[in-house]
Coordinates of N, CA and C in Angstrom, one line a residue:
X1 N 7.3 -0.6 10.8 CA 7.2 0.7 10.3 C 5.9 0.9 9.7
X2 N 5.3 2.1 9.7 CA 4.2 2.5 8.9 C 4.4 4.0 8.5
X3 N 3.8 4.3 7.4 CA 3.9 5.7 6.8 C 2.7 6.0 6.0
X4 N 2.3 7.2 5.9 CA 1.1 7.6 5.2 C 1.6 8.3 3.9
X5 N 1.0 8.0 2.8 CA 1.3 8.6 1.5 C 0.1 9.3 1.1
X6 N 0.1 10.6 1.0 CA -1.1 11.4 0.6 C -1.2 11.6 -0.9
X7 N -2.4 11.7 -1.3 CA -2.8 12.0 -2.7 C -2.2 11.0 -3.7
X8 N -2.3 9.8 -3.3 CA -1.9 8.7 -4.3 C -2.8 8.9 -5.5
X9 N -4.1 9.1 -5.3 CA -5.1 9.3 -6.3 C -5.8 10.7 -6.1
X10 N -6.0 11.4 -7.2 CA -6.7 12.7 -7.1 C -8.2 12.4 -6.7
X11 N -9.0 13.4 -6.4 CA -10.3 13.2 -6.1 C -11.1 12.8 -7.4
X12 N -10.7 13.3 -8.5 CA -11.3 12.9 -9.8 C -11.1 11.4 -10.0
X13 N -9.8 11.0 -9.8 CA -9.5 9.5 -10.0 C -10.2 8.6 -9.0
X14 N -10.4 9.1 -7.8 CA -11.1 8.4 -6.8 C -12.6 8.2 -7.3
X15 N -13.2 9.3 -7.7 CA -14.6 9.2 -8.2 C -14.7 8.2 -9.5
X16 N -13.7 8.3 -10.3 CA -13.7 7.4 -11.5 C -13.6 5.9 -10.9
X17 N -12.7 5.6 -10.0 CA -12.6 4.3 -9.4 C -13.9 3.8 -8.8
X18 N -14.6 4.7 -8.0 CA -15.8 4.3 -7.4 C -16.9 4.1 -8.4
X19 N -17.0 4.8 -9.4 CA -17.9 4.7 -10.5 C -17.8 3.3 -11.3
X20 N -16.5 3.0 -11.5 CA -16.3 1.7 -12.2 C -16.6 0.5 -11.2
X21 N -16.3 0.7 -9.9 CA -16.5 -0.4 -9.0 C -18.0 -0.8 -8.9
X22 N -18.8 0.2 -9.1 CA -20.3 0.0 -9.0 C -20.7 -1.0 -10.1
X23 N -19.9 -1.0 -11.2 CA -20.2 -1.8 -12.4 C -19.7 -3.2 -12.3
X24 N -18.8 -3.5 -11.3 CA -18.2 -4.8 -11.2 C -19.0 -5.7 -10.3
X25 N -18.4 -6.8 -9.9 CA -19.1 -7.9 -9.1 C -18.5 -8.0 -7.8
X26 N -19.3 -7.9 -6.7 CA -18.8 -8.1 -5.3 C -19.1 -9.6 -4.9
X27 N -18.1 -10.1 -4.1 CA -18.3 -11.5 -3.6 C -18.0 -11.4 -2.1
X28 N -18.3 -12.5 -1.3 CA -18.0 -12.5 0.1 C -16.5 -12.6 0.3
X29 N -16.0 -11.7 1.1 CA -14.5 -11.6 1.3 C -14.0 -12.9 2.0
X30 N -14.8 -13.6 2.8 CA -14.3 -14.8 3.5 C -13.9 -15.8 2.5
X31 N -14.4 -15.8 1.3 CA -14.0 -16.8 0.3 C -12.5 -16.7 -0.2
X32 N -12.0 -15.5 0.1 CA -10.6 -15.3 -0.3 C -9.6 -15.4 0.8
X33 N -10.1 -15.7 2.0 CA -9.3 -15.7 3.2 C -8.7 -17.1 3.5
X34 N -7.6 -17.1 4.3 CA -7.1 -18.4 4.7 C -8.0 -19.1 5.8
X35 N -7.5 -20.3 6.2 CA -8.4 -21.1 7.1 C -8.6 -20.3 8.4
X36 N -7.6 -19.6 8.9 CA -7.8 -18.9 10.2 C -8.5 -17.6 10.0
X37 N -8.1 -16.9 8.9 CA -8.6 -15.5 8.7 C -10.1 -15.5 8.4
X38 N -10.6 -16.5 7.7 CA -12.0 -16.5 7.2 C -13.0 -16.5 8.4
X39 N -12.5 -17.0 9.6 CA -13.4 -17.0 10.7 C -13.6 -15.6 11.4
X40 N -12.7 -14.6 11.0 CA -12.8 -13.3 11.5 C -12.9 -12.2 10.5
X41 N -13.3 -12.6 9.3 CA -13.5 -11.7 8.1 C -14.9 -11.6 7.7
X42 N -15.5 -10.4 7.7 CA -16.9 -10.2 7.2 C -16.9 -8.9 6.4
X43 N -16.7 -9.1 5.1 CA -16.7 -7.9 4.2 C -17.1 -8.5 2.8
X44 N -17.0 -7.5 1.8 CA -17.2 -7.9 0.5 C -15.9 -7.5 -0.3
X45 N -15.6 -8.2 -1.4 CA -14.5 -7.8 -2.3 C -15.0 -8.0 -3.7
X46 N -14.3 -7.1 -4.5 CA -14.6 -7.2 -5.9 C -14.0 -8.5 -6.5
X47 N -14.7 -9.2 -7.3 CA -14.3 -10.4 -8.0 C -13.0 -10.1 -8.8
X48 N -11.9 -10.8 -8.4 CA -10.7 -10.5 -9.1 C -10.7 -11.0 -10.6
X49 N -11.6 -11.8 -10.9 CA -11.6 -12.3 -12.3 C -12.4 -11.4 -13.2
X50 N -13.1 -10.4 -12.6 CA -13.9 -9.5 -13.4 C -13.0 -8.5 -14.2
X51 N -13.3 -8.3 -15.5 CA -12.5 -7.4 -16.3 C -12.3 -6.0 -15.7
X52 N -13.4 -5.5 -15.1 CA -13.3 -4.1 -14.6 C -12.3 -4.1 -13.4
X53 N -12.4 -5.2 -12.5 CA -11.5 -5.2 -11.4 C -10.1 -5.3 -11.8
X54 N -9.7 -6.1 -12.9 CA -8.4 -6.2 -13.4 C -7.9 -4.9 -13.9
X55 N -8.7 -4.2 -14.6 CA -8.3 -2.9 -15.2 C -8.0 -1.9 -14.1
X56 N -8.9 -1.8 -13.0 CA -8.6 -1.0 -12.0 C -7.3 -1.3 -11.2
X57 N -7.1 -2.6 -11.0 CA -5.9 -3.1 -10.3 C -4.6 -2.7 -11.1
X58 N -4.7 -2.8 -12.4 CA -3.6 -2.5 -13.2 C -3.3 -1.0 -13.2
X59 N -4.4 -0.3 -13.3 CA -4.3 1.2 -13.3 C -3.7 1.8 -12.0
X60 N -4.1 1.2 -10.9 CA -3.6 1.6 -9.6 C -2.1 1.2 -9.5
X61 N -1.7 0.1 -9.9 CA -0.3 -0.4 -9.8 C 0.6 0.7 -10.7
X62 N 0.1 0.9 -11.8 CA 0.8 1.9 -12.6 C 0.9 3.3 -12.0
X63 N -0.2 3.7 -11.3 CA -0.2 5.0 -10.7 C 0.8 5.0 -9.6
X64 N 0.9 4.0 -8.8 CA 1.9 3.9 -7.7 C 3.4 3.9 -8.2
X65 N 3.5 3.3 -9.4 CA 4.9 3.3 -10.0 C 5.3 4.7 -10.5
X66 N 4.4 5.6 -10.5 CA 4.6 6.9 -11.0 C 4.8 7.9 -9.8
X67 N 4.6 7.4 -8.6 CA 4.7 8.1 -7.3 C 6.1 8.1 -6.7
X68 N 6.9 9.2 -6.8 CA 8.2 9.2 -6.2 C 8.2 8.9 -4.7
X69 N 7.1 9.4 -4.0 CA 7.0 9.1 -2.6 C 6.9 7.7 -2.3
X70 N 6.0 7.0 -3.0 CA 5.8 5.6 -2.8 C 7.0 4.8 -3.2
X71 N 7.6 5.1 -4.3 CA 8.9 4.4 -4.7 C 10.0 4.6 -3.6
X72 N 10.1 5.8 -3.0 CA 11.1 6.0 -2.1 C 10.9 5.2 -0.8
X73 N 9.6 5.1 -0.4 CA 9.3 4.5 0.9 C 9.2 2.9 0.7
X74 N 8.7 2.5 -0.4 CA 8.5 1.0 -0.6 C 9.6 0.3 -1.3
X75 N 10.3 1.0 -2.2 CA 11.3 0.4 -3.0 C 10.8 -0.9 -3.7
X76 N 9.6 -0.8 -4.4 CA 9.0 -2.0 -4.8 C 9.7 -2.9 -5.8
X77 N 9.6 -4.1 -5.7 CA 10.1 -5.1 -6.6 C 9.1 -5.8 -7.3
X78 N 8.1 -6.4 -6.6 CA 7.0 -7.2 -7.2 C 5.7 -6.8 -6.4
X79 N 4.6 -6.5 -7.2 CA 3.3 -6.3 -6.6 C 2.5 -7.6 -6.6
X80 N 1.7 -7.9 -5.5 CA 0.6 -8.7 -5.7 C -0.5 -7.8 -6.1
X81 N -1.2 -8.2 -7.2 CA -2.2 -7.2 -7.8 C -3.2 -6.6 -6.8
X82 N -3.3 -5.3 -6.8 CA -4.2 -4.6 -5.8 C -5.7 -5.3 -5.9
X83 N -6.2 -5.3 -4.7 CA -7.6 -5.8 -4.6 C -8.5 -4.7 -4.0
X84 N -9.8 -4.9 -4.0 CA -10.7 -3.9 -3.5 C -11.8 -4.5 -2.6
X85 N -12.0 -3.8 -1.5 CA -13.0 -4.4 -0.5 C -14.0 -3.3 -0.1
X86 N -15.0 -3.8 0.6 CA -16.1 -3.0 1.1 C -16.7 -3.5 2.4
X87 N -16.7 -2.6 3.4 CA -17.2 -3.0 4.7 C -18.5 -2.2 5.0
X88 N -19.6 -2.8 5.5 CA -20.8 -2.2 5.8 C -21.6 -3.1 6.8
X89 N -22.7 -2.5 7.4 CA -23.6 -3.3 8.3 C -22.7 -4.1 9.3
X90 N -21.8 -3.5 10.0 CA -21.0 -4.2 11.0 C -20.0 -5.0 10.5
X91 N -19.7 -4.9 9.2 CA -18.5 -5.7 8.7 C -17.2 -5.4 9.3
X92 N -16.4 -6.3 9.4 CA -15.1 -6.1 10.1 C -14.1 -7.1 9.6
X93 N -12.8 -7.0 10.0 CA -11.8 -8.0 9.8 C -10.9 -8.0 11.1
X94 N -11.1 -9.1 11.8 CA -10.5 -9.2 13.1 C -9.0 -9.3 13.0
X95 N -8.4 -9.3 14.2 CA -6.9 -9.2 14.3 C -6.2 -10.4 13.5
X96 N -5.2 -10.1 12.7 CA -4.6 -11.1 11.9 C -3.3 -10.6 11.4
X97 N -2.4 -11.4 11.0 CA -1.1 -11.1 10.3 C -1.2 -11.6 8.9
X98 N -0.8 -10.8 7.9 CA -0.9 -11.2 6.5 C 0.2 -12.3 6.3
X99 N -0.2 -13.1 5.3 CA 0.7 -14.3 4.9 C 2.1 -13.8 4.5
X100 N 3.1 -14.5 4.9 CA 4.4 -14.1 4.6 C 4.8 -14.3 3.1
X101 N 4.2 -15.3 2.5 CA 4.5 -15.7 1.1 C 3.1 -15.9 0.4
X102 N 3.0 -15.2 -0.7 CA 1.8 -15.3 -1.6 C 2.1 -15.8 -2.9
X103 N 1.1 -16.3 -3.6 CA 1.3 -16.8 -5.0 C 0.7 -15.9 -5.9
X104 N 1.5 -15.4 -6.9 CA 0.9 -14.4 -7.8 C -0.1 -15.0 -8.7
X105 N -1.3 -14.4 -8.8 CA -2.4 -15.1 -9.5 C -2.3 -15.2 -11.0
X106 N -1.3 -14.5 -11.5 CA -1.2 -14.5 -13.0 C 0.0 -15.4 -13.4
X107 N 1.1 -15.4 -12.7 CA 2.2 -16.2 -13.2 C 2.5 -17.4 -12.3
X108 N 1.9 -17.5 -11.1 CA 2.1 -18.6 -10.2 C 3.4 -18.5 -9.4
X109 N 4.1 -17.4 -9.5 CA 5.4 -17.2 -8.7 C 5.1 -16.9 -7.3
X110 N 6.0 -17.2 -6.4 CA 6.0 -16.8 -5.0 C 6.4 -15.4 -4.8
X111 N 5.6 -14.7 -3.9 CA 6.0 -13.3 -3.6 C 6.1 -13.2 -2.1
X112 N 7.2 -12.7 -1.6 CA 7.4 -12.4 -0.2 C 6.7 -11.1 0.2
X113 N 5.8 -11.1 1.1 CA 5.0 -9.9 1.5 C 5.8 -9.2 2.5
X114 N 6.5 -8.2 2.1 CA 7.2 -7.3 3.0 C 6.4 -6.2 3.5
X115 N 5.5 -5.6 2.6 CA 4.7 -4.4 2.9 C 3.3 -4.6 2.6
X116 N 2.4 -4.2 3.4 CA 1.0 -4.2 3.1 C 0.5 -2.7 3.0
X117 N -0.5 -2.5 2.2 CA -1.0 -1.1 1.9 C -2.5 -1.1 1.8
X118 N -3.0 0.0 2.4 CA -4.5 0.2 2.2 C -4.6 1.6 1.7
X119 N -5.4 1.7 0.5 CA -5.7 3.0 0.0 C -7.2 3.2 0.2
X120 N -7.5 4.3 0.8 CA -8.8 4.6 1.2 C -9.5 5.3 0.0
X121 N -10.7 4.9 -0.2 CA -11.4 5.3 -1.5 C -12.8 6.1 -1.2
X122 N -13.1 6.3 0.1 CA -14.2 7.2 0.4 C -13.8 8.0 1.5
X123 N -14.5 9.1 1.7 CA -14.1 10.1 2.8 C -14.5 9.5 4.2
X124 N -13.6 9.8 5.2 CA -13.8 9.2 6.5 C -15.1 9.6 7.2
X125 N -15.7 10.8 6.8 CA -16.9 11.2 7.5 C -18.2 10.6 6.8
X126 N -18.0 9.7 5.8 CA -19.0 9.0 5.1 C -19.5 7.7 5.8
X127 N -18.6 7.3 6.8 CA -19.0 6.1 7.5 C -18.5 6.2 8.9
X128 N -19.1 5.3 9.8 CA -18.6 5.3 11.2 C -17.8 4.0 11.5
X129 N -16.8 4.1 12.3 CA -16.0 2.9 12.5 C -15.1 2.7 11.4
X130 N -14.7 1.4 11.2 CA -13.8 1.0 10.1 C -12.4 1.5 10.1
X131 N -11.9 1.8 11.3 CA -10.5 2.3 11.5 C -9.6 1.0 11.2
X132 N -8.5 1.3 10.6 CA -7.4 0.3 10.4 C -6.6 0.4 11.7
X133 N -6.6 -0.7 12.5 CA -5.8 -0.7 13.7 C -4.6 -1.5 13.6
X134 N -3.4 -0.9 13.8 CA -2.2 -1.6 13.5 C -1.3 -1.6 14.8
X135 N -0.8 -2.7 15.2 CA 0.1 -2.9 16.3 C 1.5 -2.6 15.8
X136 N 2.1 -1.5 16.1 CA 3.4 -1.1 15.6 C 4.5 -1.6 16.3
X137 N 4.2 -2.3 17.5 CA 5.3 -2.7 18.4 C 5.6 -1.7 19.4
X138 N 5.2 -0.5 19.2 CA 5.4 0.6 20.1 C 4.0 1.3 20.5
X139 N 3.0 0.4 20.4 CA 1.6 0.9 20.6 C 0.7 0.6 19.4
X140 N -0.6 0.7 19.6 CA -1.6 0.5 18.6 C -2.0 1.9 18.0
X141 N -2.0 1.9 16.7 CA -2.4 3.1 16.0 C -3.7 2.8 15.2
X142 N -4.6 3.8 15.2 CA -5.8 3.7 14.5 C -5.8 4.6 13.3
X143 N -6.0 4.0 12.1 CA -5.8 4.9 10.9 C -7.2 5.0 10.1
X144 N -7.5 6.2 9.8 CA -8.7 6.4 9.0 C -8.4 7.7 8.2
X145 N -8.1 7.5 6.9 CA -7.6 8.5 6.0 C -8.6 9.1 5.0
X146 N -8.3 10.2 4.5 CA -9.3 10.8 3.4 C -9.1 9.9 2.1
X147 N -10.1 10.0 1.3 CA -10.1 9.4 0.0 C -8.9 9.8 -0.8
X148 N -8.2 8.8 -1.4 CA -7.0 9.0 -2.1 C -5.7 8.8 -1.4
X149 N -5.7 8.8 0.0 CA -4.5 8.6 0.7 C -4.3 7.1 1.1
X150 N -3.0 6.8 1.3 CA -2.6 5.4 1.5 C -1.8 5.2 2.8
X151 N -2.0 4.1 3.5 CA -1.1 3.8 4.6 C -0.3 2.5 4.2
X152 N 1.0 2.6 4.4 CA 1.9 1.6 4.1 C 2.6 1.1 5.4
X153 N 2.5 -0.2 5.6 CA 3.0 -0.8 6.8 C 3.6 -2.2 6.6
X154 N 4.3 -2.7 7.6 CA 4.9 -4.0 7.6 C 3.9 -5.1 7.6
X155 N 4.1 -6.0 6.6 CA 3.1 -7.1 6.5 C 3.1 -8.0 7.8
X156 N 4.2 -8.0 8.6 CA 4.2 -8.8 9.7 C 3.6 -8.1 11.0
X157 N 3.0 -7.0 10.8 CA 2.4 -6.4 12.0 C 0.9 -6.9 12.1
X158 N 0.6 -7.1 13.4 CA -0.7 -7.5 13.7 C -1.7 -6.4 13.5
X159 N -2.8 -6.6 12.7 CA -3.7 -5.5 12.5 C -5.1 -6.0 12.2
X160 N -6.1 -5.1 12.2 CA -7.5 -5.4 12.0 C -8.2 -4.2 11.6
X161 N -9.4 -4.5 11.0 CA -10.4 -3.4 10.6 C -11.5 -3.4 11.5
X162 N -11.8 -2.4 12.3 CA -12.8 -2.3 13.3 C -14.2 -2.3 12.5
X163 N -15.2 -2.8 13.2 CA -16.5 -2.9 12.6 C -17.1 -1.5 12.0
X164 N -17.6 -1.6 10.9 CA -18.2 -0.3 10.3 C -19.8 -0.3 10.7
X165 N -20.0 0.6 11.6 CA -21.4 0.6 12.2 C -22.4 1.5 11.4
X166 N -22.0 2.3 10.5 CA -22.9 3.0 9.6 C -22.1 3.5 8.3
X167 N -22.8 3.5 7.2 CA -22.2 3.8 5.9 C -21.4 2.7 5.3
X168 N -20.5 3.0 4.4 CA -19.7 2.0 3.7 C -18.2 2.5 3.7
X169 N -17.4 1.6 4.0 CA -15.9 1.8 3.9 C -15.3 1.2 2.7
X170 N -14.9 1.8 1.7 CA -14.4 1.3 0.5 C -12.9 1.5 0.3
X171 N -12.1 0.5 0.0 CA -10.7 0.7 -0.1 C -10.1 -0.3 -1.0
X172 N -8.8 0.0 -1.4 CA -8.0 -1.0 -2.1 C -7.0 -1.5 -1.1
X173 N -6.5 -2.7 -1.3 CA -5.5 -3.3 -0.4 C -4.5 -4.1 -1.3
X174 N -3.3 -4.2 -0.8 CA -2.3 -4.8 -1.7 C -1.1 -5.2 -0.8
X175 N -0.2 -6.1 -1.4 CA 1.1 -6.4 -0.8 C 2.2 -6.2 -1.8
X176 N 3.4 -5.9 -1.2 CA 4.5 -5.6 -2.1 C 5.7 -6.3 -1.5
X177 N 6.4 -7.0 -2.5 CA 7.8 -7.5 -2.2 C 8.7 -6.4 -2.5
X178 N 9.5 -5.9 -1.5 CA 10.4 -4.8 -1.7 C 11.8 -5.3 -2.1
X179 N 12.5 -4.4 -2.8 CA 13.9 -4.7 -3.0 C 14.7 -4.8 -1.8
X180 N 14.2 -4.3 -0.7 CA 14.9 -4.3 0.5 C 14.0 -5.0 1.5
X181 N 14.5 -6.3 1.9 CA 13.6 -7.1 2.8 C 13.5 -6.5 4.2
X182 N 14.6 -5.9 4.7 CA 14.7 -5.4 6.1 C 14.0 -4.1 6.2
X183 N 13.0 -4.0 7.2 CA 12.3 -2.8 7.5 C 13.2 -1.6 7.8
X184 N 14.1 -1.9 8.7 CA 15.0 -0.8 9.3 C 15.9 -0.3 8.1
X185 N 16.5 -1.2 7.3 CA 17.3 -0.7 6.2 C 16.5 0.1 5.2
X186 N 15.2 -0.4 4.9 CA 14.3 0.4 4.0 C 14.0 1.8 4.5
X187 N 13.8 1.8 5.8 CA 13.5 3.2 6.5 C 14.8 4.1 6.4
X188 N 16.0 3.6 6.6 CA 17.1 4.3 6.5 C 17.3 4.9 5.1
X189 N 17.1 4.0 4.1 CA 17.2 4.5 2.7 C 16.2 5.6 2.4
X190 N 15.0 5.4 2.9 CA 14.0 6.4 2.6 C 14.4 7.8 3.3
X191 N 14.9 7.7 4.5 CA 15.4 8.9 5.1 C 16.5 9.6 4.4
X192 N 17.4 8.8 3.9 CA 18.6 9.3 3.2 C 18.1 9.9 1.8
X193 N 17.2 9.2 1.1 CA 16.6 9.7 -0.1 C 15.9 11.1 0.0
X194 N 15.1 11.2 1.2 CA 14.4 12.4 1.4 C 15.3 13.5 1.7
X195 N 16.4 13.2 2.4 CA 17.5 14.3 2.7 C 18.1 14.8 1.4
X196 N 18.4 13.8 0.5 CA 19.0 14.2 -0.7 C 18.1 15.1 -1.6
X197 N 16.8 14.7 -1.7 CA 15.9 15.4 -2.4 C 15.7 16.9 -1.9
X198 N 15.7 16.9 -0.5 CA 15.5 18.2 0.2 C 16.7 19.2 -0.2
X199 N 17.9 18.5 -0.1 CA 19.1 19.3 -0.5 C 19.1 19.7 -1.9
X200 N 18.7 18.9 -2.9 CA 18.6 19.3 -4.2 C 17.7 20.4 -4.5
X201 N 16.6 20.5 -3.7 CA 15.6 21.6 -3.9 C 16.2 22.9 -3.3
X202 N 17.0 22.7 -2.3 CA 17.6 23.9 -1.7 C 18.7 24.5 -2.5
X203 N 19.6 23.6 -3.1 CA 20.6 24.1 -3.8 C 20.4 24.2 -5.3
X204 N 19.3 23.6 -5.8 CA 19.0 23.6 -7.2 C 19.2 22.2 -7.8
X205 N 18.2 21.8 -8.6 CA 18.2 20.4 -9.2 C 19.5 20.1 -9.9
X206 N 20.1 21.2 -10.6 CA 21.3 20.9 -11.4 C 22.6 21.0 -10.6
X207 N 22.5 21.2 -9.3 CA 23.6 21.3 -8.5 C 24.6 20.2 -8.6
X208 N 25.9 20.5 -8.7 CA 26.9 19.4 -8.7 C 27.7 19.5 -7.5
X209 N 27.1 19.9 -6.4 CA 27.7 20.0 -5.0 C 28.4 18.7 -4.7
X210 N 29.6 18.7 -4.3 CA 30.4 17.5 -4.1 C 29.8 16.7 -3.0
X211 N 29.3 17.3 -1.9 CA 28.7 16.6 -0.8 C 27.4 16.0 -1.2
X212 N 26.6 16.6 -2.0 CA 25.4 16.1 -2.5 C 25.7 14.8 -3.4
X213 N 26.6 14.9 -4.2 CA 27.0 13.8 -5.1 C 27.4 12.6 -4.2
X214 N 28.1 12.9 -3.2 CA 28.7 11.9 -2.2 C 27.4 11.2 -1.5
X215 N 26.5 11.9 -1.1 CA 25.3 11.3 -0.5 C 24.5 10.6 -1.5
X216 N 24.4 10.9 -2.7 CA 23.7 10.2 -3.7 C 24.5 8.8 -4.0
X217 N 25.8 9.0 -4.0 CA 26.6 7.7 -4.2 C 26.4 6.8 -3.0
X218 N 26.4 7.3 -1.8 CA 26.2 6.5 -0.6 C 24.8 5.7 -0.7
X219 N 23.8 6.5 -1.1 CA 22.4 5.9 -1.2 C 22.4 4.7 -2.2
X220 N 23.0 4.9 -3.3 CA 22.9 3.9 -4.4 C 23.8 2.7 -3.9
X221 N 25.0 3.0 -3.3 CA 25.8 1.8 -2.9 C 25.1 1.0 -1.7
X222 N 24.4 1.7 -0.9 CA 23.7 1.0 0.2 C 22.5 0.2 -0.4
X223 N 21.9 0.8 -1.4 CA 20.8 0.1 -2.1 C 21.4 -1.2 -2.8
X224 N 22.5 -1.1 -3.4 CA 23.2 -2.1 -4.1 C 23.6 -3.3 -3.0
X225 N 24.1 -2.8 -1.9 CA 24.6 -3.7 -0.9 C 23.4 -4.5 -0.2
X226 N 22.3 -3.8 -0.1 CA 21.1 -4.5 0.8 C 20.1 -5.1 -0.1
X227 N 20.1 -4.8 -1.5 CA 19.1 -5.3 -2.3 C 19.0 -6.8 -2.4
X228 N 17.8 -7.3 -2.4 CA 17.6 -8.8 -2.5 C 17.7 -9.4 -3.9
X229 N 17.9 -8.4 -4.9 CA 17.9 -8.9 -6.3 C 19.4 -8.7 -6.9

């Protein structure tokens, strides 16, 4: 599965992030890659140990937890702290699959990577190339979003970042362990939640319509049944 979440950050917030990123420290992205991935990875990343990077990472995580659309689609349980990268001068990240299990850098606990996400931080017309190419199992999709928008997709999907031939591609990327491990179950819950929200808007937020209450009951019982916690 993959889905686009628009306006995760406002344009003002994007500008603030970019301004702070210029004050942080960039390192070679290959230093943070696994044994296989480092051979196909050519980019820069913000140093995770830098205070500015940590602040931006925490701010973005908090922002996502305030997004009803993100919560509905991801049903997040644990974040691997968001990171930030930059591609330029032909930089790319060849075809790879994200690690299934990650170690949280702050508490050392294992995190199952159910979902991967890329939040674009500069406008698509400011660079050439740099599309995020995802094999969905039903064909390959190329994603290049406006600044502030996010793509959320299965961590098990084969994907790559195509070479940036001009300009700079700046983004944040992260992994999420969801409350719902199964992609299909998570998608069904999201569809049900969106239907409930649409009906609430149609009938009014304060509506006590019996059918609407029954749908809400169904949603929470399925969440209870399928949740990994």
